[in-house]
mmCIF file of N, CA and C in Angstrom:
data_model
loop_
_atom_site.group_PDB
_atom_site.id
_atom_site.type_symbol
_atom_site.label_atom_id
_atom_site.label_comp_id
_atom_site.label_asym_id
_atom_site.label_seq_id
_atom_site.Cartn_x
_atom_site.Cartn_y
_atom_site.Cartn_z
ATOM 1 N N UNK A 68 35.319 76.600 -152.919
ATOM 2 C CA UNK A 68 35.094 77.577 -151.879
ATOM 3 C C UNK A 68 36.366 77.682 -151.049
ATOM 4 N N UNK A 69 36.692 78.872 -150.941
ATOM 5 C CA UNK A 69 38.087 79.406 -149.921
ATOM 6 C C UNK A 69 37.712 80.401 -149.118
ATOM 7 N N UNK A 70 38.866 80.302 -147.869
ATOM 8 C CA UNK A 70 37.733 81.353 -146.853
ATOM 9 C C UNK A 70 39.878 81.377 -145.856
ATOM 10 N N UNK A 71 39.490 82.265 -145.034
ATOM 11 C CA UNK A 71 41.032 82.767 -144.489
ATOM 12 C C UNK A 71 40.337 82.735 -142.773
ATOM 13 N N UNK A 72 41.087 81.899 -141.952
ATOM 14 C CA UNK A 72 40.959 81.838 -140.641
ATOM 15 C C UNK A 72 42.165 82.018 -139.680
ATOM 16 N N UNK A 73 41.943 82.075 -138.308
ATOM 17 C CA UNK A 73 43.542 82.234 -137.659
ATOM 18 C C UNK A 73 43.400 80.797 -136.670
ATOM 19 N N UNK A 74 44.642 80.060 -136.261
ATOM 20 C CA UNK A 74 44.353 79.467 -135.397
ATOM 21 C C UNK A 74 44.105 80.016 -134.175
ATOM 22 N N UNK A 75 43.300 78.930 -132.994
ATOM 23 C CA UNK A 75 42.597 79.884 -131.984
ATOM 24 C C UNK A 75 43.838 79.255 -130.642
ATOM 25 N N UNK A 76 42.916 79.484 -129.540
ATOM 26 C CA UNK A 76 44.176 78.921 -128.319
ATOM 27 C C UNK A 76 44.051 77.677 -128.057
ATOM 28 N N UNK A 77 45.204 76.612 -127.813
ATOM 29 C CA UNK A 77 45.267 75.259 -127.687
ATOM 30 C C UNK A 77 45.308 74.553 -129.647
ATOM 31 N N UNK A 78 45.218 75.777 -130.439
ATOM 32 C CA UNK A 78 45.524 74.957 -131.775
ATOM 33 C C UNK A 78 43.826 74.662 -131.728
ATOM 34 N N UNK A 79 42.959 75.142 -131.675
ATOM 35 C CA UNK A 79 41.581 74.987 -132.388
ATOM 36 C C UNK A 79 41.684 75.941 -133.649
ATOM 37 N N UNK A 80 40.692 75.328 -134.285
ATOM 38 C CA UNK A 80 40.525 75.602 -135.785
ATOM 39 C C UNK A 80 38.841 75.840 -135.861
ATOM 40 N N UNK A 81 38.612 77.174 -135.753
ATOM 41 C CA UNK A 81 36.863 76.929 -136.376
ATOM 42 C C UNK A 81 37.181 77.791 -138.032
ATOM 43 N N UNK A 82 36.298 76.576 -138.902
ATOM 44 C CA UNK A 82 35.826 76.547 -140.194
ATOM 45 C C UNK A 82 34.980 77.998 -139.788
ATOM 46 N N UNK A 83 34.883 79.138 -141.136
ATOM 47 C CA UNK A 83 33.603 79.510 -141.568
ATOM 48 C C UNK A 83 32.505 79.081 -141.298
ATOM 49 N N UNK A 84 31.355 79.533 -140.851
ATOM 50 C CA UNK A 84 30.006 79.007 -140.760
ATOM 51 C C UNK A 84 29.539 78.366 -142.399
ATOM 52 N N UNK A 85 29.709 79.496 -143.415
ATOM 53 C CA UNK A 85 29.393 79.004 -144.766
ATOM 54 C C UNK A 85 30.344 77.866 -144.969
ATOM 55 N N UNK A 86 31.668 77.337 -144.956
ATOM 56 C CA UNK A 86 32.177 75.915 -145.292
ATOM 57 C C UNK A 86 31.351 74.962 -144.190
ATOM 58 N N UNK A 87 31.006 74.885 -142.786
ATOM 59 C CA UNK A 87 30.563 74.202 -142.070
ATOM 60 C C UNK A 87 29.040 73.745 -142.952
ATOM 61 N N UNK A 88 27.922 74.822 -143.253
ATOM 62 C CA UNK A 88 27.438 74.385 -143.636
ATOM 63 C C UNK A 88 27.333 73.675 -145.127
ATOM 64 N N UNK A 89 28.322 74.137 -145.993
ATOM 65 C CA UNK A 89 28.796 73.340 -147.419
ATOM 66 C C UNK A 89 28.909 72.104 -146.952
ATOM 67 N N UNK A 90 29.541 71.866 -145.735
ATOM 68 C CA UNK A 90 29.904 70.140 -145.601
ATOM 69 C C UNK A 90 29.007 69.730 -145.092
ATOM 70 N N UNK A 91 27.484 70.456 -144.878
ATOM 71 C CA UNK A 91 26.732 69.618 -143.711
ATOM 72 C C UNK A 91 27.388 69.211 -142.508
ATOM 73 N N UNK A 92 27.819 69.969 -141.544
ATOM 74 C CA UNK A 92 28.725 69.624 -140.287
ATOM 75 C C UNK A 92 27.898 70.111 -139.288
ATOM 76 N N UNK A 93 27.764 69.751 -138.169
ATOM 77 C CA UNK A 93 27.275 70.138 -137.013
ATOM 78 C C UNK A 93 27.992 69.652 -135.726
ATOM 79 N N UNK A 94 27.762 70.765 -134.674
ATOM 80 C CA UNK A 94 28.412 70.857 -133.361
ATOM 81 C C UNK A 94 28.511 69.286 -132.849
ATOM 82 N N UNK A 95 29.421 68.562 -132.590
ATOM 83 C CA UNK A 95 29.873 66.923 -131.746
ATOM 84 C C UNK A 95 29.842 66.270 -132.613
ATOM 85 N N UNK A 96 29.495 66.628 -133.778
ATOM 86 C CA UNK A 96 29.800 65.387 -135.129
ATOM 87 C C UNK A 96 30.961 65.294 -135.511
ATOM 88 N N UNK A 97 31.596 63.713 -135.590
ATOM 89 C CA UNK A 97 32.779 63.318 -135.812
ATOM 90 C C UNK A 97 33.310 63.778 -137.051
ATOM 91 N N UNK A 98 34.763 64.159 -137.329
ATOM 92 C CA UNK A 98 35.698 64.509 -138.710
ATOM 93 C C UNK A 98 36.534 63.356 -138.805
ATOM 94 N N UNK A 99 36.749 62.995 -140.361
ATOM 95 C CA UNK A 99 38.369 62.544 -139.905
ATOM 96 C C UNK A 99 39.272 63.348 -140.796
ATOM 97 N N UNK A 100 40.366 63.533 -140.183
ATOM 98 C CA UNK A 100 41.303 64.407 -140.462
ATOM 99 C C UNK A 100 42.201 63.704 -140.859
ATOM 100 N N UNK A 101 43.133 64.293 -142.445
ATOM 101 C CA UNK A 101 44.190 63.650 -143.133
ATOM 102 C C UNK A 101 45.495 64.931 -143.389
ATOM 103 N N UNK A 102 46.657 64.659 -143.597
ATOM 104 C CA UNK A 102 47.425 65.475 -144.679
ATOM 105 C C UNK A 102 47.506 64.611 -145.986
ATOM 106 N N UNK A 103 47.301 65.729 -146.570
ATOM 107 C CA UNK A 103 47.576 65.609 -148.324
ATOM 108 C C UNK A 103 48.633 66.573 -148.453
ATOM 109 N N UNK A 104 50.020 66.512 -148.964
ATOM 110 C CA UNK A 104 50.923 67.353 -150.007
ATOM 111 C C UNK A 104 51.171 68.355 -148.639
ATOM 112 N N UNK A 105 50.714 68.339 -147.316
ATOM 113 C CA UNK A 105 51.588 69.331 -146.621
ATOM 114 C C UNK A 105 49.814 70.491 -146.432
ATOM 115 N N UNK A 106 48.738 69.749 -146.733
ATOM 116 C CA UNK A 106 47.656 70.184 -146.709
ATOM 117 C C UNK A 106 46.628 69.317 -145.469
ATOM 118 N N UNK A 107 45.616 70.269 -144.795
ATOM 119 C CA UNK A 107 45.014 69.680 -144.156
ATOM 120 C C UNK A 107 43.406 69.127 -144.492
ATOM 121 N N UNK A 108 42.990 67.880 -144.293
ATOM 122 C CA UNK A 108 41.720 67.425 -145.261
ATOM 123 C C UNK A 108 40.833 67.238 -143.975
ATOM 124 N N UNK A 109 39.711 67.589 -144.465
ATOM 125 C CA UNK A 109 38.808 67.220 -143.302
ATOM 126 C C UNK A 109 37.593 67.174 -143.927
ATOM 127 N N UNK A 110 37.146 65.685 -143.529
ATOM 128 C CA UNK A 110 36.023 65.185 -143.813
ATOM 129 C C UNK A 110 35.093 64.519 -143.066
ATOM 130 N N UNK A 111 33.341 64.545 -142.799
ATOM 131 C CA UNK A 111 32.504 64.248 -142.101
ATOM 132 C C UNK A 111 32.809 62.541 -142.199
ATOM 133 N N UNK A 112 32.795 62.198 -140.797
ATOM 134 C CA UNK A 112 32.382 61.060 -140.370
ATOM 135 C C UNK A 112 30.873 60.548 -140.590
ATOM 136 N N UNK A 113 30.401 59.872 -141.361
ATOM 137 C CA UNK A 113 28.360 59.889 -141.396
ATOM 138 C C UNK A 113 28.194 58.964 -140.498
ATOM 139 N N UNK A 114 27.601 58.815 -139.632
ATOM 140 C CA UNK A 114 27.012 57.632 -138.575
ATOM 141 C C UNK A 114 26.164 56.451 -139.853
ATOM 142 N N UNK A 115 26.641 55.244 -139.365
ATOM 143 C CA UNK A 115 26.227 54.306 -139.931
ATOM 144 C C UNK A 115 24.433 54.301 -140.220
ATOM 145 N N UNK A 116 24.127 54.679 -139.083
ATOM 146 C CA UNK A 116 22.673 54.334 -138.725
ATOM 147 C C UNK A 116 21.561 55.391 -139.982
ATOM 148 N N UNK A 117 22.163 56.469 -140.058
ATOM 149 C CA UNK A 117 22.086 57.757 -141.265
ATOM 150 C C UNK A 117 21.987 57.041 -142.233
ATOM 151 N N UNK A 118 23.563 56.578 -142.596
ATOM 152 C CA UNK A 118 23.416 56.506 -143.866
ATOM 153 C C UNK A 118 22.529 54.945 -144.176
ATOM 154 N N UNK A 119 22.614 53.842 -143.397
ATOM 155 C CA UNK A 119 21.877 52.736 -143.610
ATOM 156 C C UNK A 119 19.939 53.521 -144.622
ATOM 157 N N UNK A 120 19.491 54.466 -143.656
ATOM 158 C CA UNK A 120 18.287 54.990 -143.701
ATOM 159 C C UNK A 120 18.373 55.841 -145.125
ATOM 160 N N UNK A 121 19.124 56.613 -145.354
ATOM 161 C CA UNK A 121 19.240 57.535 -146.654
ATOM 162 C C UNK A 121 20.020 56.873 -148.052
ATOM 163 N N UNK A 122 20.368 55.637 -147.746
ATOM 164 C CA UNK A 122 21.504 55.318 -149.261
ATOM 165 C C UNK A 122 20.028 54.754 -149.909
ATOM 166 N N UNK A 123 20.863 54.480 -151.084
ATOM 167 C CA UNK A 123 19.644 53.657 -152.198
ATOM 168 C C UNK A 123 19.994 52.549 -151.835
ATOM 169 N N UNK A 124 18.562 51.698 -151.699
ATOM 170 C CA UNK A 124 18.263 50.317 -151.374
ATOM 171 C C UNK A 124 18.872 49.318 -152.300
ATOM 172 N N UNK A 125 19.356 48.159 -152.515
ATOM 173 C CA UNK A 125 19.756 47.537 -153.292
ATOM 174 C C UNK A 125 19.313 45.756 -153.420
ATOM 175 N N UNK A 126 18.837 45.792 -152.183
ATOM 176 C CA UNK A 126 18.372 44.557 -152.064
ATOM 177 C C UNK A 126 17.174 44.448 -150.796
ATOM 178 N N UNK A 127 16.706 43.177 -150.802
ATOM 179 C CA UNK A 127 15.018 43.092 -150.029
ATOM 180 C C UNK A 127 15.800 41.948 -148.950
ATOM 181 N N UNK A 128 14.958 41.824 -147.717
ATOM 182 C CA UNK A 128 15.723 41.075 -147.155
ATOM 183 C C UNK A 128 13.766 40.879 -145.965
ATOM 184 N N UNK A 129 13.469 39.835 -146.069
ATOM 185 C CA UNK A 129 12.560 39.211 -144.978
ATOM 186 C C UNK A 129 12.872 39.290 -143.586
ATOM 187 N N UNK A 130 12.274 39.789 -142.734
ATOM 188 C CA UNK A 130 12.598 40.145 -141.225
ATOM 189 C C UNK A 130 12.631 38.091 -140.950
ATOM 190 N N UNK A 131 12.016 37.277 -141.296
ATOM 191 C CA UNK A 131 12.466 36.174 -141.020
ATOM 192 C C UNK A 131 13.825 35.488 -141.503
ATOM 193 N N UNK A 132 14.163 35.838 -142.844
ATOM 194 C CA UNK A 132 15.267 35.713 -143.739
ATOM 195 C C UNK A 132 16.268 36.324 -142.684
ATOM 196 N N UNK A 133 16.263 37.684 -142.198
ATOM 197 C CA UNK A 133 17.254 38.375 -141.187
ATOM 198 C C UNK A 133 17.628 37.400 -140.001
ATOM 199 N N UNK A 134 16.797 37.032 -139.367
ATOM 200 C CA UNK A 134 16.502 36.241 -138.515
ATOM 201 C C UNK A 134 17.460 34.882 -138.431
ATOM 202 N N UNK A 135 16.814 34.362 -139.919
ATOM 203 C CA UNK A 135 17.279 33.050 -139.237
ATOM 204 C C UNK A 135 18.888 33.263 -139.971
ATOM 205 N N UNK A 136 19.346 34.134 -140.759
ATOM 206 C CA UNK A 136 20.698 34.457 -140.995
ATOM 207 C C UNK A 136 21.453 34.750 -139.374
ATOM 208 N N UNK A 137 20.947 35.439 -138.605
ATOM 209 C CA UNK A 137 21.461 36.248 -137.610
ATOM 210 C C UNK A 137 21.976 34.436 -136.382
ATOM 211 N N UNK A 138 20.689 33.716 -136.621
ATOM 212 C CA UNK A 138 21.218 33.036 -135.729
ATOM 213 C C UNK A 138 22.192 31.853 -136.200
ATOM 214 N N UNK A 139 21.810 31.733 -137.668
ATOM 215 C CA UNK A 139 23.333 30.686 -138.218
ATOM 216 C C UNK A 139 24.594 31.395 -138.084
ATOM 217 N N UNK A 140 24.733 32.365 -137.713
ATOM 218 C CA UNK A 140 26.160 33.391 -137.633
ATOM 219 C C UNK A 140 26.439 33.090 -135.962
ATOM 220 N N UNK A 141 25.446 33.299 -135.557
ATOM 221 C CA UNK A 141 25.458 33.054 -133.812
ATOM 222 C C UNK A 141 26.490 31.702 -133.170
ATOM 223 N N UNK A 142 25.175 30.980 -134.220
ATOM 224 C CA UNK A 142 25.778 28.979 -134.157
ATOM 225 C C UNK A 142 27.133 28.994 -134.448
ATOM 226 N N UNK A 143 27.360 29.892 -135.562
ATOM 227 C CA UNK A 143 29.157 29.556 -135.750
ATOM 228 C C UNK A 143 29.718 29.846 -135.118
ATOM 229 N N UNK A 144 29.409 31.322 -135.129
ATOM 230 C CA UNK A 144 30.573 32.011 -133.559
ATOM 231 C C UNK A 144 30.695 31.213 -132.342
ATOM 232 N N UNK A 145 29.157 31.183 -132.079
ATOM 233 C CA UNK A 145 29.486 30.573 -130.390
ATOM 234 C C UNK A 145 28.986 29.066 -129.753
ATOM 235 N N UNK A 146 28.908 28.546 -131.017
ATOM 236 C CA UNK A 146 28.478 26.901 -131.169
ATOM 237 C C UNK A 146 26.870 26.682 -130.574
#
């Protein structure tokens, strides 16, 4: 998908509505921005908390198992 824009004032850049929604992007959601070859890349930041909820599961974990992991990590850190 290609689409032709102008820069705006202060150097803003609004995407097409149709690329915004190709990337799944929405208004205050983080990008991170790269150059490639003299090109500009821009890609969605996903909030951890998202993707924790939507990836495929891979392993089982006991809310007590969590637990008592969380506090042997504690003990090390902070004796």
């Amino acid at each position: 998908m290609a689409s032709t824009g102008k820069v705006a004032k202060k150097r803003a850049l609004y995407p097409p509505k149709s690329i915004m929604e190709k990337l799944d992007l929405n208004e205050g959601q983080l990008v991170k921005y790269r150059i490639e070859d003299k090109r500009l890349v821009v890609e969605p930041v996903r909030d951890p908390l998202e993707l924790a909820i939507k990836s495929k599961k891979w392993a089982k974990t006991k809310v007590k198992e969590f637990e008592e992991e969380s506090e042997k990590e504690q003990r090390e850190l902070y004796g």
